[in-house]
Short mmCIF file of C-alpha atoms in Angstrom, two decimals:
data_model
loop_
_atom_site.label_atom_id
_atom_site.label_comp_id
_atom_site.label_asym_id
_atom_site.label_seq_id
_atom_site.Cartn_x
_atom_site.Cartn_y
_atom_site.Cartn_z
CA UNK A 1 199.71 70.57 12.38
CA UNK A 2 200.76 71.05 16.09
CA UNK A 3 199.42 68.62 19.21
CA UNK A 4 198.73 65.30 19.34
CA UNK A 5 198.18 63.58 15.85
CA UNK A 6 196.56 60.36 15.89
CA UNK A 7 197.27 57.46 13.98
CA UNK A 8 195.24 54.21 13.49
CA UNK A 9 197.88 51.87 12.31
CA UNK A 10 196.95 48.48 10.88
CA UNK A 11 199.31 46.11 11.42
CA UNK A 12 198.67 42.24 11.54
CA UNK A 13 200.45 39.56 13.30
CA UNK A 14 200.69 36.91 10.76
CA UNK A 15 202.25 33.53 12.29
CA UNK A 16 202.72 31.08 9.37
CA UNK A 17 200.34 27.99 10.18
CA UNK A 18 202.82 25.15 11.89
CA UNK A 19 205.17 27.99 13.20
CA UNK A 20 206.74 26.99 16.56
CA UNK A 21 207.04 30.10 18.77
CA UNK A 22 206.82 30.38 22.40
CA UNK A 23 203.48 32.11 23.46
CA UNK A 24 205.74 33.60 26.54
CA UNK A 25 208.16 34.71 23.16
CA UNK A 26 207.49 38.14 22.55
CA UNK A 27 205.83 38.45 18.97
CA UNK A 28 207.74 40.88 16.11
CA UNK A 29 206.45 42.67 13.55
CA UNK A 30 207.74 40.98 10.19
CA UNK A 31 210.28 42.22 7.89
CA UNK A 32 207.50 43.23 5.32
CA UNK A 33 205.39 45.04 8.39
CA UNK A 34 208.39 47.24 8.95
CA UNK A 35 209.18 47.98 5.47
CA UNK A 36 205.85 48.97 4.81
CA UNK A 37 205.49 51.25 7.86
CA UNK A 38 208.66 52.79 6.84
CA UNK A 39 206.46 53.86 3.57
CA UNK A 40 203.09 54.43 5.43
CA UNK A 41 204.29 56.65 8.58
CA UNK A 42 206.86 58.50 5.64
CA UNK A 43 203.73 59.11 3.88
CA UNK A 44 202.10 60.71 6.80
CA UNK A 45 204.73 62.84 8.48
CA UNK A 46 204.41 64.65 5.24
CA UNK A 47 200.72 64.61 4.89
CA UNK A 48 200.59 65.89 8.69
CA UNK A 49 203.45 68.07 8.61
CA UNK A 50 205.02 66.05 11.70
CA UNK A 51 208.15 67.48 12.95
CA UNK A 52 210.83 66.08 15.55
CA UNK A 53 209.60 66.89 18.92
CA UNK A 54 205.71 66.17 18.19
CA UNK A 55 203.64 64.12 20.39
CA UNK A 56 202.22 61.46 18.15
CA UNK A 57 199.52 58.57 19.32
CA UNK A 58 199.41 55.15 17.46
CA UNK A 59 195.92 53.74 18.37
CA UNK A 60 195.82 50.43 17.90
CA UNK A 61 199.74 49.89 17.63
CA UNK A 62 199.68 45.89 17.30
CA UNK A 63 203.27 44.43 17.84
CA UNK A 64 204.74 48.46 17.16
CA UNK A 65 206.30 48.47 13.20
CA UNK A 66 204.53 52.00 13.42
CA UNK A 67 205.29 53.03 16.59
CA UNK A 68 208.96 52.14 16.04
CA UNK A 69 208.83 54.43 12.63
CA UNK A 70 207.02 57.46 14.45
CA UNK A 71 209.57 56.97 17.69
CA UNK A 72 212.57 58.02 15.13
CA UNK A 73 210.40 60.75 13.46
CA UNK A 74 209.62 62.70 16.56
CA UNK A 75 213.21 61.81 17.70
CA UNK A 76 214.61 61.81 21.74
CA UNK A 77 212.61 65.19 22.38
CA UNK A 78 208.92 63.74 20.82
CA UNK A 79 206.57 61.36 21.93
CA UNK A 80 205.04 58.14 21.11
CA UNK A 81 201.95 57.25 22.91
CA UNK A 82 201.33 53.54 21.43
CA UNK A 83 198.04 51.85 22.70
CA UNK A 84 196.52 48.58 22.05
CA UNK A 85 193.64 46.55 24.25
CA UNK A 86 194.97 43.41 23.65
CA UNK A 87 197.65 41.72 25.98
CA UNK A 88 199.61 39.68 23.63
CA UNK A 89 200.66 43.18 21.21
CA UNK A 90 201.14 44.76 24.66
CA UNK A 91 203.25 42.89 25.64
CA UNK A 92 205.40 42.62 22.47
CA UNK A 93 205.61 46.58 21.89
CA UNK A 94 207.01 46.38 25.43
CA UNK A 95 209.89 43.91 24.37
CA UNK A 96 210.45 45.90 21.46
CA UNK A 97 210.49 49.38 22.87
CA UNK A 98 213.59 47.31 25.40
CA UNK A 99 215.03 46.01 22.13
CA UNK A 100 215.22 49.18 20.34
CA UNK A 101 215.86 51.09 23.48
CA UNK A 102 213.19 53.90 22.36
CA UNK A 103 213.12 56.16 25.72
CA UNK A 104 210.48 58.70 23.61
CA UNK A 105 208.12 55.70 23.51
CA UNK A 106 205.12 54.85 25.93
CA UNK A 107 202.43 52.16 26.18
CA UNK A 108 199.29 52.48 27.54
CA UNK A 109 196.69 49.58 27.79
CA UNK A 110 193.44 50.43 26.22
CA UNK A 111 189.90 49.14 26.38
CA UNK A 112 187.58 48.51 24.08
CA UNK A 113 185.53 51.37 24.28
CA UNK A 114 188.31 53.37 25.44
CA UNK A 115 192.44 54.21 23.80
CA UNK A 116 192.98 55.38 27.74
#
């Protein structure tokens, strides 16, 4: 499958009741979000036949364990366009896109009745 291939990823912040984090702290996905990703985005670069160099969208990207697994898939000449409409997973796929240092990776705000 050539083009853009879209995938709705559904990751979920989960912030243990009591935690103390800064709400100007960048959120992260959690160890278990990342290892599962690792499985689920695996799982559909065969299913989709993704190869490096592919432009890839993850709608709905949340705090980016996908986006981080489809940025090494596609590799420095693909694309990741991640999109999410809400500022607090916007915000943290933008630390972690600094973090990573993922230069095939960008974010684009979305709305709710539009990815943008």
């Amino acid at each position: 499958m050539r083009g853009i291939v879209i995938a709705w990823s559904l990751a979920i912040a989960i912030v243990a009741p009591g935690a103390q984090q800064s709400p100007a702290e960048p959120l992260r996905p959690t160890e278990d979000q990342l290892r599962l990703s690792a499985i689920e985005v695996a799982r559909l670069v065969k299913l989709l036949e993704l190869t490096p160099g592919m432009t890839v969208a993850d709608v709905g990207a949340g705090l980016g364990a996908w986006t981080l697994q489809f940025s090494r898939w596609t590799g420095p000449s693909g694309r990741v366009w991640a999109t999410d409409i809400d500022g607090v997973p916007l915000r943290s796929l933008r630390a972690l896109i600094a973090r990573e240092q993922l230069s095939n990776v960008t974010v684009v705000e979305g709305a709710p009745a539009a990815t943008n």
